[in-house]
């Protein structure tokens, strides 16, 4: 579910566009529309009994089975694929093309698919917790969390430098200010302990 943990809010003070390129305002409107639909689907699923396993605390994990996790991940993957397809249909302005492609790429589903397949066959949580697929998933979450933090720092520095002002396709007298906020705080505090069983905090 890593793709849903990153949300972007772009706030524009003015809009302008030359040629046939989509304006930043149009891009933001399109991105908010596709992202909003996916977020609604994801939040609704998390609130359902089938989605509770995704946010289960260590003490609650035995209320579910690895197969419950597999089914939940499969639903999340469906939402991720729909979001990726919708995002691919958006042609971002040059100024945010790199950011767009960094947010939406195929790797968001790779580790979920592998983990879901392994969870379907696991006899219990201990077996799944010690599997290579779970370890790869934990590493991927940790890497995504750090990448989110690094990207937020980069965006903050970009805004401070005014790199979005006086771009070639905006008349010189106009200024463009872009404020991007990523949901990095939503990542788990300790990705290395996701679905760990027995919980790492337990007394030996």
PDB file of N, CA, C and O in Angstrom, residues 70-116:
ATOM      1  N   UNK A  70      -3.140 -11.546   2.385  1.00  0.00           N
ATOM      2  CA  UNK A  70      -3.034 -11.736   0.938  1.00  0.00           C
ATOM      3  C   UNK A  70      -4.237 -11.128   0.226  1.00  0.00           C
ATOM      4  O   UNK A  70      -4.082 -10.418  -0.781  1.00  0.00           O
ATOM      5  N   UNK A  71      -5.421 -11.386   0.734  1.00  0.00           N
ATOM      6  CA  UNK A  71      -6.634 -10.858   0.107  1.00  0.00           C
ATOM      7  C   UNK A  71      -6.662  -9.337   0.169  1.00  0.00           C
ATOM      8  O   UNK A  71      -7.062  -8.668  -0.799  1.00  0.00           O
ATOM      9  N   UNK A  72      -6.228  -8.772   1.283  1.00  0.00           N
ATOM     10  CA  UNK A  72      -6.205  -7.318   1.424  1.00  0.00           C
ATOM     11  C   UNK A  72      -5.205  -6.696   0.459  1.00  0.00           C
ATOM     12  O   UNK A  72      -5.495  -5.685  -0.197  1.00  0.00           O
ATOM     13  N   UNK A  73      -4.031  -7.309   0.356  1.00  0.00           N
ATOM     14  CA  UNK A  73      -3.025  -6.785  -0.565  1.00  0.00           C
ATOM     15  C   UNK A  73      -3.493  -6.857  -2.013  1.00  0.00           C
ATOM     16  O   UNK A  73      -3.217  -5.961  -2.819  1.00  0.00           O
ATOM     17  N   UNK A  74      -4.195  -7.917  -2.341  1.00  0.00           N
ATOM     18  CA  UNK A  74      -4.696  -8.050  -3.713  1.00  0.00           C
ATOM     19  C   UNK A  74      -5.671  -6.932  -4.051  1.00  0.00           C
ATOM     20  O   UNK A  74      -5.671  -6.413  -5.176  1.00  0.00           O
ATOM     21  N   UNK A  75      -6.494  -6.541  -3.095  1.00  0.00           N
ATOM     22  CA  UNK A  75      -7.420  -5.426  -3.330  1.00  0.00           C
ATOM     23  C   UNK A  75      -6.654  -4.106  -3.468  1.00  0.00           C
ATOM     24  O   UNK A  75      -6.967  -3.286  -4.346  1.00  0.00           O
ATOM     25  N   UNK A  76      -5.646  -3.919  -2.631  1.00  0.00           N
ATOM     26  CA  UNK A  76      -4.846  -2.703  -2.702  1.00  0.00           C
ATOM     27  C   UNK A  76      -4.116  -2.625  -4.044  1.00  0.00           C
ATOM     28  O   UNK A  76      -4.008  -1.555  -4.651  1.00  0.00           O
ATOM     29  N   UNK A  77      -3.632  -3.763  -4.527  1.00  0.00           N
ATOM     30  CA  UNK A  77      -2.948  -3.793  -5.823  1.00  0.00           C
ATOM     31  C   UNK A  77      -3.910  -3.372  -6.929  1.00  0.00           C
ATOM     32  O   UNK A  77      -3.533  -2.648  -7.860  1.00  0.00           O
ATOM     33  N   UNK A  78      -5.157  -3.823  -6.854  1.00  0.00           N
ATOM     34  CA  UNK A  78      -6.153  -3.416  -7.851  1.00  0.00           C
ATOM     35  C   UNK A  78      -6.313  -1.895  -7.874  1.00  0.00           C
ATOM     36  O   UNK A  78      -6.367  -1.275  -8.946  1.00  0.00           O
ATOM     37  N   UNK A  79      -6.380  -1.288  -6.697  1.00  0.00           N
ATOM     38  CA  UNK A  79      -6.520   0.166  -6.616  1.00  0.00           C
ATOM     39  C   UNK A  79      -5.268   0.837  -7.167  1.00  0.00           C
ATOM     40  O   UNK A  79      -5.346   1.841  -7.888  1.00  0.00           O
ATOM     41  N   UNK A  80      -4.106   0.269  -6.853  1.00  0.00           N
ATOM     42  CA  UNK A  80      -2.839   0.836  -7.320  1.00  0.00           C
ATOM     43  C   UNK A  80      -2.746   0.805  -8.839  1.00  0.00           C
ATOM     44  O   UNK A  80      -2.294   1.761  -9.467  1.00  0.00           O
ATOM     45  N   UNK A  81      -3.164  -0.295  -9.430  1.00  0.00           N
ATOM     46  CA  UNK A  81      -3.110  -0.427 -10.889  1.00  0.00           C
ATOM     47  C   UNK A  81      -4.037   0.591 -11.548  1.00  0.00           C
ATOM     48  O   UNK A  81      -3.681   1.237 -12.547  1.00  0.00           O
ATOM     49  N   UNK A  82      -5.224   0.759 -10.993  1.00  0.00           N
ATOM     50  CA  UNK A  82      -6.162   1.748 -11.532  1.00  0.00           C
ATOM     51  C   UNK A  82      -5.573   3.164 -11.448  1.00  0.00           C
ATOM     52  O   UNK A  82      -5.698   3.958 -12.387  1.00  0.00           O
ATOM     53  N   UNK A  83      -4.935   3.471 -10.320  1.00  0.00           N
ATOM     54  CA  UNK A  83      -4.320   4.783 -10.150  1.00  0.00           C
ATOM     55  C   UNK A  83      -3.182   4.979 -11.140  1.00  0.00           C
ATOM     56  O   UNK A  83      -3.055   6.037 -11.761  1.00  0.00           O
ATOM     57  N   UNK A  84      -2.345   3.961 -11.295  1.00  0.00           N
ATOM     58  CA  UNK A  84      -1.212   4.051 -12.220  1.00  0.00           C
ATOM     59  C   UNK A  84      -1.696   4.280 -13.650  1.00  0.00           C
ATOM     60  O   UNK A  84      -1.143   5.108 -14.393  1.00  0.00           O
ATOM     61  N   UNK A  85      -2.729   3.566 -14.057  1.00  0.00           N
ATOM     62  CA  UNK A  85      -3.256   3.729 -15.409  1.00  0.00           C
ATOM     63  C   UNK A  85      -3.828   5.138 -15.613  1.00  0.00           C
ATOM     64  O   UNK A  85      -3.631   5.757 -16.666  1.00  0.00           O
ATOM     65  N   UNK A  86      -4.520   5.645 -14.608  1.00  0.00           N
ATOM     66  CA  UNK A  86      -5.078   6.990 -14.710  1.00  0.00           C
ATOM     67  C   UNK A  86      -3.973   8.042 -14.736  1.00  0.00           C
ATOM     68  O   UNK A  86      -4.044   9.016 -15.493  1.00  0.00           O
ATOM     69  N   UNK A  87      -2.934   7.835 -13.927  1.00  0.00           N
ATOM     70  CA  UNK A  87      -1.816   8.779 -13.899  1.00  0.00           C
ATOM     71  C   UNK A  87      -1.038   8.747 -15.204  1.00  0.00           C
ATOM     72  O   UNK A  87      -0.561   9.781 -15.685  1.00  0.00           O
ATOM     73  N   UNK A  88      -0.907   7.579 -15.799  1.00  0.00           N
ATOM     74  CA  UNK A  88      -0.189   7.460 -17.073  1.00  0.00           C
ATOM     75  C   UNK A  88      -0.895   8.218 -18.187  1.00  0.00           C
ATOM     76  O   UNK A  88      -0.273   8.598 -19.179  1.00  0.00           O
ATOM     77  N   UNK A  89      -2.194   8.396 -18.039  1.00  0.00           N
ATOM     78  CA  UNK A  89      -2.968   9.096 -19.062  1.00  0.00           C
ATOM     79  C   UNK A  89      -2.814  10.615 -18.958  1.00  0.00           C
ATOM     80  O   UNK A  89      -3.265  11.345 -19.835  1.00  0.00           O
ATOM     81  N   UNK A  90      -2.168  11.080 -17.889  1.00  0.00           N
ATOM     82  CA  UNK A  90      -1.940  12.509 -17.698  1.00  0.00           C
ATOM     83  C   UNK A  90      -0.550  12.866 -18.215  1.00  0.00           C
ATOM     84  O   UNK A  90       0.433  12.245 -17.826  1.00  0.00           O
ATOM     85  N   UNK A  91      -0.480  13.842 -19.079  1.00  0.00           N
ATOM     86  CA  UNK A  91       0.808  14.322 -19.587  1.00  0.00           C
ATOM     87  C   UNK A  91       1.202  15.554 -18.782  1.00  0.00           C
ATOM     88  O   UNK A  91       0.666  16.645 -18.983  1.00  0.00           O
ATOM     89  N   UNK A  92       2.143  15.413 -17.837  1.00  0.00           N
ATOM     90  CA  UNK A  92       2.447  16.535 -16.939  1.00  0.00           C
ATOM     91  C   UNK A  92       3.236  17.637 -17.644  1.00  0.00           C
ATOM     92  O   UNK A  92       3.959  17.375 -18.617  1.00  0.00           O
ATOM     93  N   UNK A  93       3.120  18.867 -17.167  1.00  0.00           N
ATOM     94  CA  UNK A  93       3.968  19.941 -17.679  1.00  0.00           C
ATOM     95  C   UNK A  93       5.437  19.614 -17.431  1.00  0.00           C
ATOM     96  O   UNK A  93       5.770  18.859 -16.518  1.00  0.00           O
ATOM     97  N   UNK A  94       6.292  20.179 -18.212  1.00  0.00           N
ATOM     98  CA  UNK A  94       7.718  19.873 -18.120  1.00  0.00           C
ATOM     99  C   UNK A  94       8.263  20.122 -16.729  1.00  0.00           C
ATOM    100  O   UNK A  94       9.109  19.377 -16.230  1.00  0.00           O
ATOM    101  N   UNK A  95       7.774  21.177 -16.072  1.00  0.00           N
ATOM    102  CA  UNK A  95       8.311  21.550 -14.751  1.00  0.00           C
ATOM    103  C   UNK A  95       8.107  20.473 -13.697  1.00  0.00           C
ATOM    104  O   UNK A  95       8.877  20.398 -12.730  1.00  0.00           O
ATOM    105  N   UNK A  96       7.070  19.676 -13.840  1.00  0.00           N
ATOM    106  CA  UNK A  96       6.786  18.664 -12.815  1.00  0.00           C
ATOM    107  C   UNK A  96       6.832  17.248 -13.372  1.00  0.00           C
ATOM    108  O   UNK A  96       6.407  16.310 -12.716  1.00  0.00           O
ATOM    109  N   UNK A  97       7.375  17.081 -14.583  1.00  0.00           N
ATOM    110  CA  UNK A  97       7.400  15.758 -15.211  1.00  0.00           C
ATOM    111  C   UNK A  97       8.211  14.768 -14.381  1.00  0.00           C
ATOM    112  O   UNK A  97       7.805  13.615 -14.180  1.00  0.00           O
ATOM    113  N   UNK A  98       9.362  15.189 -13.879  1.00  0.00           N
ATOM    114  CA  UNK A  98      10.197  14.277 -13.097  1.00  0.00           C
ATOM    115  C   UNK A  98       9.494  13.864 -11.814  1.00  0.00           C
ATOM    116  O   UNK A  98       9.490  12.692 -11.443  1.00  0.00           O
ATOM    117  N   UNK A  99       8.878  14.824 -11.134  1.00  0.00           N
ATOM    118  CA  UNK A  99       8.130  14.529  -9.911  1.00  0.00           C
ATOM    119  C   UNK A  99       6.996  13.559 -10.209  1.00  0.00           C
ATOM    120  O   UNK A  99       6.782  12.593  -9.465  1.00  0.00           O
ATOM    121  N   UNK A 100       6.290  13.793 -11.301  1.00  0.00           N
ATOM    122  CA  UNK A 100       5.163  12.925 -11.676  1.00  0.00           C
ATOM    123  C   UNK A 100       5.636  11.488 -11.870  1.00  0.00           C
ATOM    124  O   UNK A 100       5.030  10.545 -11.338  1.00  0.00           O
ATOM    125  N   UNK A 101       6.712  11.300 -12.610  1.00  0.00           N
ATOM    126  CA  UNK A 101       7.179   9.946 -12.899  1.00  0.00           C
ATOM    127  C   UNK A 101       7.807   9.271 -11.675  1.00  0.00           C
ATOM    128  O   UNK A 101       7.829   8.046 -11.578  1.00  0.00           O
ATOM    129  N   UNK A 102       8.290  10.069 -10.736  1.00  0.00           N
ATOM    130  CA  UNK A 102       8.822   9.501  -9.502  1.00  0.00           C
ATOM    131  C   UNK A 102       7.698   9.038  -8.577  1.00  0.00           C
ATOM    132  O   UNK A 102       7.879   8.148  -7.760  1.00  0.00           O
ATOM    133  N   UNK A 103       6.541   9.673  -8.702  1.00  0.00           N
ATOM    134  CA  UNK A 103       5.406   9.291  -7.857  1.00  0.00           C
ATOM    135  C   UNK A 103       4.665   8.082  -8.402  1.00  0.00           C
ATOM    136  O   UNK A 103       4.125   7.277  -7.638  1.00  0.00           O
ATOM    137  N   UNK A 104       4.623   7.942  -9.716  1.00  0.00           N
ATOM    138  CA  UNK A 104       3.808   6.893 -10.325  1.00  0.00           C
ATOM    139  C   UNK A 104       4.676   6.009 -11.214  1.00  0.00           C
ATOM    140  O   UNK A 104       5.003   6.381 -12.346  1.00  0.00           O
ATOM    141  N   UNK A 105       5.042   4.853 -10.683  1.00  0.00           N
ATOM    142  CA  UNK A 105       5.821   3.912 -11.476  1.00  0.00           C
ATOM    143  C   UNK A 105       5.500   2.492 -11.032  1.00  0.00           C
ATOM    144  O   UNK A 105       4.911   2.262  -9.981  1.00  0.00           O
ATOM    145  N   UNK A 106       5.902   1.538 -11.843  1.00  0.00           N
ATOM    146  CA  UNK A 106       5.464   0.155 -11.649  1.00  0.00           C
ATOM    147  C   UNK A 106       5.936  -0.491 -10.359  1.00  0.00           C
ATOM    148  O   UNK A 106       5.312  -1.439  -9.881  1.00  0.00           O
ATOM    149  N   UNK A 107       7.022  -0.023  -9.787  1.00  0.00           N
ATOM    150  CA  UNK A 107       7.561  -0.716  -8.615  1.00  0.00           C
ATOM    151  C   UNK A 107       6.624  -0.677  -7.414  1.00  0.00           C
ATOM    152  O   UNK A 107       6.770  -1.439  -6.478  1.00  0.00           O
ATOM    153  N   UNK A 108       5.610   0.203  -7.474  1.00  0.00           N
ATOM    154  CA  UNK A 108       4.691   0.283  -6.349  1.00  0.00           C
ATOM    155  C   UNK A 108       3.948  -1.028  -6.107  1.00  0.00           C
ATOM    156  O   UNK A 108       3.448  -1.253  -5.014  1.00  0.00           O
ATOM    157  N   UNK A 109       3.823  -1.866  -7.110  1.00  0.00           N
ATOM    158  CA  UNK A 109       3.073  -3.110  -6.915  1.00  0.00           C
ATOM    159  C   UNK A 109       3.943  -4.348  -6.845  1.00  0.00           C
ATOM    160  O   UNK A 109       3.475  -5.402  -6.429  1.00  0.00           O
ATOM    161  N   UNK A 110       5.188  -4.261  -7.226  1.00  0.00           N
ATOM    162  CA  UNK A 110       6.035  -5.449  -7.304  1.00  0.00           C
ATOM    163  C   UNK A 110       6.108  -6.211  -5.979  1.00  0.00           C
ATOM    164  O   UNK A 110       5.881  -7.419  -5.923  1.00  0.00           O
ATOM    165  N   UNK A 111       6.463  -5.513  -4.904  1.00  0.00           N
ATOM    166  CA  UNK A 111       6.662  -6.186  -3.620  1.00  0.00           C
ATOM    167  C   UNK A 111       5.342  -6.628  -3.006  1.00  0.00           C
ATOM    168  O   UNK A 111       5.282  -7.652  -2.316  1.00  0.00           O
ATOM    169  N   UNK A 112       4.279  -5.863  -3.235  1.00  0.00           N
ATOM    170  CA  UNK A 112       2.968  -6.276  -2.746  1.00  0.00           C
ATOM    171  C   UNK A 112       2.522  -7.579  -3.402  1.00  0.00           C
ATOM    172  O   UNK A 112       1.956  -8.466  -2.764  1.00  0.00           O
ATOM    173  N   UNK A 113       2.758  -7.700  -4.705  1.00  0.00           N
ATOM    174  CA  UNK A 113       2.364  -8.909  -5.426  1.00  0.00           C
ATOM    175  C   UNK A 113       3.126 -10.126  -4.896  1.00  0.00           C
ATOM    176  O   UNK A 113       2.546 -11.196  -4.678  1.00  0.00           O
ATOM    177  N   UNK A 114       4.424  -9.971  -4.693  1.00  0.00           N
ATOM    178  CA  UNK A 114       5.232 -11.074  -4.179  1.00  0.00           C
ATOM    179  C   UNK A 114       4.794 -11.470  -2.774  1.00  0.00           C
ATOM    180  O   UNK A 114       4.684 -12.653  -2.451  1.00  0.00           O
ATOM    181  N   UNK A 115       4.529 -10.464  -1.934  1.00  0.00           N
ATOM    182  CA  UNK A 115       4.118 -10.758  -0.562  1.00  0.00           C
ATOM    183  C   UNK A 115       2.738 -11.403  -0.523  1.00  0.00           C
ATOM    184  O   UNK A 115       2.503 -12.340   0.249  1.00  0.00           O
ATOM    185  N   UNK A 116       1.834 -10.924  -1.356  1.00  0.00           N
ATOM    186  CA  UNK A 116       0.493 -11.516  -1.401  1.00  0.00           C
ATOM    187  C   UNK A 116       0.570 -12.979  -1.816  1.00  0.00           C
ATOM    188  O   UNK A 116      -0.108 -13.838  -1.237  1.00  0.00           O
TER     189      UNK A 116
END
